[in-house]
Amino acid sequence: MSAADRRRRQRAASTGTPGQAQPQPAQFTPVVTPMPEWKWRTFPVLFALSAGLFFGIWVGWATGFIAGADDNTTPTNIVFIAAALPFGAVLSRFATRFMMSRQWIKPKPAKPAKKR
């Protein structure tokens, strides 16, 4: 087969004969899944709130917005402790879940219900 014949065949295959319909490329239609209902008592929300509170208070103290005028540090300490408690609880939850994912610790089985 000569090079000219090969080119003719390639052109005929790519354009098709006049009686044949050209294959249309498949149209992509994206599937839109609805967003799940937002649950406010989830770990990411609690972590964001407690971390924002803790670091916001820390930055406020560092810049001088939270300070006692008469060298009384009790209010500052109370605010720091109030912000550190939820942040510590969230960090302990994160650490526990991390250790469970690595199988360093195993979750405790549920206690059977007592019969009365």
Backbone as ProteinMPNN parsed JSONL, in Angstrom:
{"seq_chain_A": "MSAADRRRRQRAASTGTPGQAQPQPAQFTPVVTPMPEWKWRTFPVLFALSAGLFFGIWVGWATGFIAGADDNTTPTNIVFIAAALPFGAVLSRFATRFMMSRQWIKPKPAKPAKKR", "coords_chain_A": {"N_chain_A": [[0.847, -1.163, 0.0], [0.53, 2.17, -0.891], [1.795, 5.345, 0.247], [0.028, 7.4, -0.307], [-2.411, 6.043, -0.596], [-2.683, 5.116, 2.007], [-3.005, 7.543, 3.404], [-5.434, 8.391, 2.31], [-7.17, 6.397, 3.28], [-6.947, 6.868, 6.031], [-8.048, 9.456, 6.167], [-10.654, 8.901, 5.292], [-11.485, 7.191, 7.298], [-11.4, 8.886, 9.46], [-13.165, 10.967, 8.785], [-15.347, 9.587, 7.924], [-17.751, 7.912, 5.863], [-20.112, 9.432, 3.589], [-22.673, 8.366, 4.132], [-22.567, 7.464, 6.718], [-23.122, 8.205, 10.152], [-21.504, 10.552, 12.202], [-19.74, 9.631, 15.135], [-20.781, 10.956, 18.184], [-19.182, 12.756, 20.773], [-19.355, 11.644, 24.153], [-21.461, 13.34, 26.38], [-20.652, 15.01, 29.305], [-22.265, 15.002, 32.279], [-22.359, 16.447, 35.315], [-22.843, 14.946, 38.494], [-24.681, 16.157, 41.05], [-24.493, 16.057, 44.393], [-26.469, 16.496, 47.275], [-25.588, 18.64, 50.024], [-24.694, 17.338, 53.23], [-26.711, 17.448, 56.239], [-25.819, 19.943, 58.532], [-24.111, 19.379, 61.496], [-23.84, 20.773, 64.567], [-22.6, 19.964, 66.876], [-20.138, 18.656, 66.449], [-16.788, 17.361, 66.135], [-14.952, 19.012, 64.506], [-16.201, 21.552, 64.643], [-16.303, 22.113, 67.4], [-13.576, 22.063, 67.938], [-12.641, 24.222, 66.399], [-13.985, 26.375, 67.606], [-13.061, 26.262, 70.313], [-10.267, 26.435, 69.981], [-10.072, 28.894, 68.666], [-11.093, 30.588, 70.657], [-9.192, 30.182, 72.747], [-6.688, 30.942, 71.531], [-7.372, 33.492, 70.721], [-7.784, 34.817, 73.156], [-5.226, 34.553, 74.196], [-3.692, 36.053, 72.349], [-4.949, 38.502, 72.726], [-4.177, 39.013, 75.357], [-1.398, 39.156, 74.989], [-1.145, 41.424, 73.399], [-2.031, 43.345, 75.075], [-4.677, 43.974, 75.545], [-6.104, 42.502, 77.373], [-5.603, 42.969, 80.486], [-4.772, 43.647, 83.843], [-5.405, 46.705, 85.462], [-4.357, 47.438, 87.892], [-2.265, 45.738, 88.498], [-3.445, 43.317, 89.125], [-3.727, 40.029, 88.597], [-5.634, 38.089, 88.721], [-8.214, 38.172, 87.305], [-7.273, 37.806, 84.68], [-6.048, 35.294, 84.856], [-8.293, 33.714, 85.431], [-9.754, 33.983, 83.056], [-7.943, 32.824, 81.238], [-7.884, 30.174, 82.219], [-10.556, 29.456, 81.893], [-10.699, 29.453, 79.127], [-8.782, 27.565, 78.483], [-9.714, 25.115, 79.426], [-11.904, 24.0, 77.718], [-10.367, 23.819, 75.38], [-8.323, 22.055, 76.09], [-9.903, 19.768, 76.546], [-10.816, 19.231, 73.965], [-8.392, 18.762, 72.653], [-7.584, 16.443, 74.016], [-9.534, 14.669, 73.155], [-8.946, 14.607, 70.427], [-6.352, 13.482, 70.533], [-6.935, 10.973, 71.617], [-8.572, 9.828, 69.612], [-6.684, 9.78, 67.564], [-4.785, 7.946, 68.568], [-6.412, 5.688, 68.632], [-6.881, 5.336, 65.904], [-4.377, 4.576, 65.041], [-4.214, 2.205, 66.266], [-2.988, 1.972, 68.725], [-4.247, 2.03, 71.091], [-7.216, 0.358, 72.151], [-10.726, 0.672, 71.589], [-13.023, 0.704, 74.339], [-15.235, -1.982, 75.038], [-18.83, -1.811, 74.877], [-20.719, -1.601, 77.861], [-22.759, -4.185, 79.142], [-26.307, -3.908, 79.473], [-27.895, -3.592, 82.617], [-30.088, -5.917, 84.084], [-33.233, -5.502, 85.538]], "CA_chain_A": [[0.0, 0.0, 0.0], [1.338, 3.371, -1.019], [1.556, 6.362, 1.275], [-1.173, 8.155, -0.688], [-3.566, 5.218, -0.244], [-2.776, 5.097, 3.468], [-3.583, 8.832, 3.814], [-6.845, 8.389, 1.921], [-7.884, 5.541, 4.229], [-7.001, 7.556, 7.325], [-9.032, 10.539, 6.04], [-11.982, 8.299, 5.199], [-11.824, 6.66, 8.618], [-11.62, 9.976, 10.413], [-14.352, 11.736, 8.408], [-16.459, 8.667, 7.697], [-18.371, 8.015, 4.553], [-21.273, 10.324, 3.68], [-23.858, 7.703, 4.65], [-22.408, 7.117, 8.121], [-23.201, 9.313, 11.113], [-20.301, 10.719, 13.014], [-19.982, 9.358, 16.555], [-20.726, 12.16, 19.005], [-18.533, 12.496, 22.056], [-20.304, 11.544, 25.264], [-21.574, 14.578, 27.14], [-20.446, 14.801, 30.743], [-23.198, 15.725, 33.143], [-21.913, 16.206, 36.696], [-23.86, 14.548, 39.459], [-24.599, 17.038, 42.2], [-25.069, 15.461, 45.59], [-26.776, 17.546, 48.242], [-24.735, 18.694, 51.2], [-25.343, 16.737, 54.386], [-27.172, 18.392, 57.25], [-24.704, 20.335, 59.383], [-24.282, 19.069, 62.91], [-23.016, 21.74, 65.285], [-21.866, 19.339, 67.97], [-19.143, 17.753, 65.891], [-15.43, 17.69, 66.561], [-14.337, 20.179, 63.862], [-16.799, 22.795, 65.126], [-15.84, 22.341, 68.769], [-12.148, 22.381, 67.895], [-12.474, 25.59, 65.885], [-14.436, 27.332, 68.62], [-12.185, 26.295, 71.485], [-8.941, 26.939, 69.581], [-10.213, 30.329, 68.419], [-11.23, 31.255, 71.95], [-7.921, 30.139, 73.477], [-5.662, 31.761, 70.887], [-7.824, 34.879, 70.745], [-7.486, 35.364, 74.483], [-3.774, 34.642, 74.335], [-3.241, 37.204, 71.548], [-5.439, 39.689, 73.426], [-3.297, 39.261, 76.511], [-0.07, 39.537, 74.504], [-1.177, 42.787, 72.878], [-2.334, 44.265, 76.159], [-6.103, 44.255, 75.696], [-6.552, 41.842, 78.594], [-4.601, 43.215, 81.514], [-5.281, 44.344, 85.023], [-4.848, 48.053, 85.581], [-3.662, 47.581, 89.174], [-1.417, 44.544, 88.629], [-4.228, 42.195, 89.613], [-3.725, 39.04, 87.527], [-6.684, 37.094, 88.939], [-9.151, 38.074, 86.169], [-6.575, 37.245, 83.518], [-5.89, 33.86, 85.091], [-9.607, 33.082, 85.311], [-10.09, 33.945, 81.63], [-7.082, 31.819, 80.619], [-8.324, 28.841, 82.632], [-11.853, 29.208, 81.252], [-10.464, 29.159, 77.707], [-7.914, 26.393, 78.348], [-10.444, 23.881, 79.727], [-12.477, 23.351, 76.519], [-9.308, 23.526, 74.416], [-7.693, 20.818, 76.559], [-10.826, 18.656, 76.321], [-10.819, 18.935, 72.535], [-7.105, 18.152, 72.318], [-7.557, 15.067, 74.521], [-10.384, 13.881, 72.245], [-8.17, 14.429, 69.199], [-5.264, 12.538, 70.803], [-7.524, 9.646, 71.8], [-8.966, 9.322, 68.293], [-5.455, 9.505, 66.814], [-4.216, 6.688, 69.061], [-7.287, 4.605, 68.21], [-6.68, 5.1, 64.474], [-3.101, 3.87, 64.905], [-4.398, 0.98, 67.034], [-2.137, 1.947, 69.911], [-5.203, 1.674, 72.127], [-8.438, -0.184, 71.574], [-11.909, 1.213, 72.27], [-13.624, -0.178, 75.333], [-16.538, -2.485, 74.591], [-19.97, -1.263, 75.599], [-21.131, -2.385, 79.007], [-24.116, -4.727, 78.963], [-27.325, -3.26, 80.298], [-28.291, -4.37, 83.786], [-31.484, -6.337, 84.124], [-33.85, -5.158, 86.827]], "C_chain_A": [[0.899, 1.234, 0.0], [0.971, 4.355, 0.082], [0.301, 7.163, 0.962], [-2.428, 7.358, -0.336], [-3.779, 5.193, 1.28], [-3.411, 6.39, 3.99], [-5.059, 8.901, 3.474], [-7.676, 7.558, 2.902], [-8.002, 6.226, 5.593], [-8.021, 8.686, 7.292], [-10.447, 9.985, 6.009], [-12.413, 7.757, 6.558], [-12.119, 7.791, 9.595], [-12.869, 10.786, 10.068], [-15.558, 10.837, 8.214], [-16.993, 8.843, 6.294], [-19.616, 8.857, 4.673], [-22.505, 9.659, 4.255], [-23.768, 7.399, 6.139], [-22.505, 8.367, 8.991], [-21.918, 9.363, 11.933], [-20.619, 10.38, 14.462], [-19.793, 10.644, 17.37], [-20.009, 11.838, 20.319], [-19.58, 12.496, 23.175], [-20.286, 12.845, 26.062], [-21.448, 14.245, 28.618], [-21.446, 15.647, 31.51], [-22.801, 15.436, 34.588], [-23.094, 15.858, 37.594], [-23.668, 15.407, 40.705], [-25.278, 16.356, 43.376], [-25.348, 16.569, 46.592], [-25.834, 17.477, 49.441], [-25.447, 18.041, 52.379], [-25.764, 17.808, 55.387], [-26.032, 18.665, 58.222], [-25.035, 20.04, 60.836], [-23.306, 19.941, 63.698], [-22.218, 21.123, 66.411], [-20.894, 18.295, 67.436], [-17.762, 18.237, 66.275], [-14.846, 18.899, 65.837], [-14.893, 21.509, 64.364], [-16.304, 23.111, 66.531], [-14.357, 22.702, 68.797], [-11.932, 23.82, 67.428], [-12.884, 26.619, 66.931], [-13.481, 27.411, 69.805], [-10.789, 26.813, 71.137], [-9.002, 28.436, 69.315], [-10.339, 31.115, 69.708], [-9.889, 31.313, 72.679], [-6.88, 31.055, 72.848], [-6.076, 33.228, 70.813], [-7.547, 35.545, 72.08], [-5.988, 35.517, 74.677], [-3.224, 35.845, 73.566], [-3.717, 38.503, 72.193], [-4.596, 40.032, 74.634], [-1.933, 39.755, 76.047], [-0.056, 40.969, 73.977], [-1.587, 43.814, 73.929], [-3.798, 44.612, 76.316], [-6.665, 43.627, 76.961], [-5.441, 42.02, 79.625], [-5.261, 43.937, 82.674], [-4.615, 45.699, 85.151], [-4.032, 48.205, 86.863], [-2.804, 46.363, 89.501], [-2.143, 43.377, 89.266], [-4.356, 41.188, 88.474], [-4.826, 37.992, 87.688], [-7.688, 37.039, 87.788], [-8.516, 37.464, 84.919], [-6.415, 35.744, 83.669], [-7.213, 33.118, 84.948], [-10.006, 32.95, 83.838], [-9.249, 32.9, 80.913], [-7.542, 30.405, 80.965], [-9.652, 28.488, 81.964], [-11.689, 28.885, 79.769], [-9.646, 27.886, 77.525], [-8.666, 25.087, 78.602], [-11.102, 23.262, 78.487], [-11.425, 23.003, 75.473], [-8.577, 22.244, 74.801], [-8.582, 19.606, 76.335], [-10.841, 18.251, 74.849], [-9.505, 18.29, 72.117], [-7.015, 16.718, 72.828], [-8.421, 14.156, 73.636], [-9.641, 13.599, 70.942], [-7.064, 13.397, 69.408], [-5.795, 11.12, 70.969], [-7.917, 9.042, 70.462], [-7.747, 8.985, 67.437], [-4.845, 8.18, 67.253], [-5.09, 5.498, 68.685], [-7.111, 4.306, 66.726], [-5.377, 4.368, 64.204], [-3.111, 2.517, 65.604], [-3.375, 0.84, 68.153], [-2.991, 1.617, 71.137], [-6.449, 1.144, 71.438], [-9.631, 0.411, 72.307], [-12.479, 0.194, 73.249], [-14.956, -0.694, 74.807], [-17.652, -1.886, 75.439], [-20.362, -2.191, 76.731], [-22.53, -2.939, 78.757], [-25.083, -4.053, 79.929], [-27.715, -4.172, 81.448], [-29.762, -4.7, 83.716], [-32.039, -6.022, 85.505], [-34.99, -6.055, 87.115]], "O_chain_A": [[1.865, 1.339, 0.755], [-0.046, 4.201, 0.758], [-0.417, 7.565, 1.877], [-3.401, 7.923, 0.165], [-4.91, 5.243, 1.763], [-4.244, 6.357, 4.896], [-5.854, 9.413, 4.262], [-8.762, 7.973, 3.307], [-9.053, 6.163, 6.231], [-8.773, 8.875, 8.248], [-11.345, 10.546, 6.637], [-13.584, 7.857, 6.923], [-12.989, 7.663, 10.457], [-13.567, 11.247, 10.971], [-16.692, 11.301, 8.334], [-16.7, 9.835, 5.626], [-20.145, 8.992, 5.776], [-23.337, 10.358, 4.834], [-24.785, 7.105, 6.767], [-22.035, 9.442, 8.617], [-21.343, 8.337, 12.296], [-21.658, 10.795, 14.974], [-18.774, 11.325, 17.252], [-20.212, 10.772, 20.9], [-20.554, 13.248, 23.139], [-19.223, 13.379, 26.377], [-22.071, 13.304, 29.111], [-21.459, 16.872, 31.39], [-22.9, 14.294, 35.037], [-24.188, 16.408, 37.462], [-22.609, 15.378, 41.333], [-26.484, 16.108, 43.357], [-24.54, 17.486, 46.74], [-25.352, 16.408, 49.817], [-26.663, 18.169, 52.518], [-25.244, 18.924, 55.382], [-25.36, 17.741, 58.68], [-26.099, 20.405, 61.337], [-22.092, 19.853, 63.511], [-21.238, 21.717, 66.86], [-20.85, 17.17, 67.935], [-17.586, 19.382, 66.691], [-14.278, 19.763, 66.504], [-14.151, 22.483, 64.497], [-15.927, 24.247, 66.82], [-13.933, 23.547, 69.586], [-11.126, 24.549, 68.007], [-12.198, 27.624, 67.117], [-13.13, 28.504, 70.251], [-10.193, 27.552, 71.921], [-8.089, 29.171, 69.693], [-9.756, 32.191, 69.841], [-9.494, 32.369, 73.172], [-6.255, 31.855, 73.544], [-5.222, 34.114, 70.84], [-7.125, 36.7, 72.131], [-5.532, 36.502, 75.257], [-2.379, 36.575, 74.083], [-2.985, 39.492, 72.21], [-4.33, 41.203, 74.904], [-1.37, 40.672, 76.645], [0.958, 41.657, 74.101], [-1.498, 45.019, 73.691], [-4.141, 45.461, 77.138], [-7.6, 44.161, 77.557], [-4.453, 41.286, 79.615], [-6.185, 44.73, 82.496], [-3.404, 45.825, 84.968], [-3.109, 49.017, 86.912], [-2.644, 46.01, 90.669], [-1.51, 42.526, 89.89], [-5.029, 41.468, 87.482], [-4.933, 37.089, 86.858], [-7.997, 35.942, 87.324], [-9.154, 36.699, 84.196], [-6.623, 34.999, 82.712], [-7.25, 32.015, 84.403], [-10.536, 31.917, 83.428], [-9.765, 32.164, 80.072], [-7.582, 29.535, 80.095], [-9.848, 27.356, 81.522], [-12.473, 28.112, 79.219], [-9.797, 27.196, 76.517], [-8.294, 24.051, 78.05], [-10.875, 22.081, 78.224], [-11.564, 22.012, 74.757], [-8.247, 21.435, 73.934], [-8.092, 18.535, 75.976], [-10.874, 17.063, 74.528], [-9.505, 17.364, 71.306], [-6.439, 15.861, 72.158], [-8.066, 13.0, 73.402], [-9.699, 12.487, 70.415], [-6.856, 12.532, 68.557], [-5.167, 10.166, 70.508], [-7.63, 7.874, 70.199], [-7.77, 8.02, 66.673], [-4.433, 7.377, 66.415], [-4.572, 4.409, 68.442], [-7.183, 3.146, 66.322], [-5.282, 3.614, 63.236], [-2.134, 1.771, 65.54], [-2.949, -0.266, 68.487], [-2.516, 1.004, 72.093], [-6.702, 1.451, 70.273], [-9.565, 0.634, 73.516], [-12.425, -1.013, 73.017], [-15.722, 0.057, 74.203], [-17.43, -1.501, 76.587], [-20.342, -3.413, 76.584], [-23.39, -2.239, 78.222], [-24.722, -3.682, 81.045], [-27.85, -5.383, 81.272], [-30.582, -3.865, 83.336], [-31.379, -6.255, 86.518], [-35.635, -5.92, 88.155]]}, "name": "protein", "num_of_chains": 1, "seq": "MSAADRRRRQRAASTGTPGQAQPQPAQFTPVVTPMPEWKWRTFPVLFALSAGLFFGIWVGWATGFIAGADDNTTPTNIVFIAAALPFGAVLSRFATRFMMSRQWIKPKPAKPAKKR"}
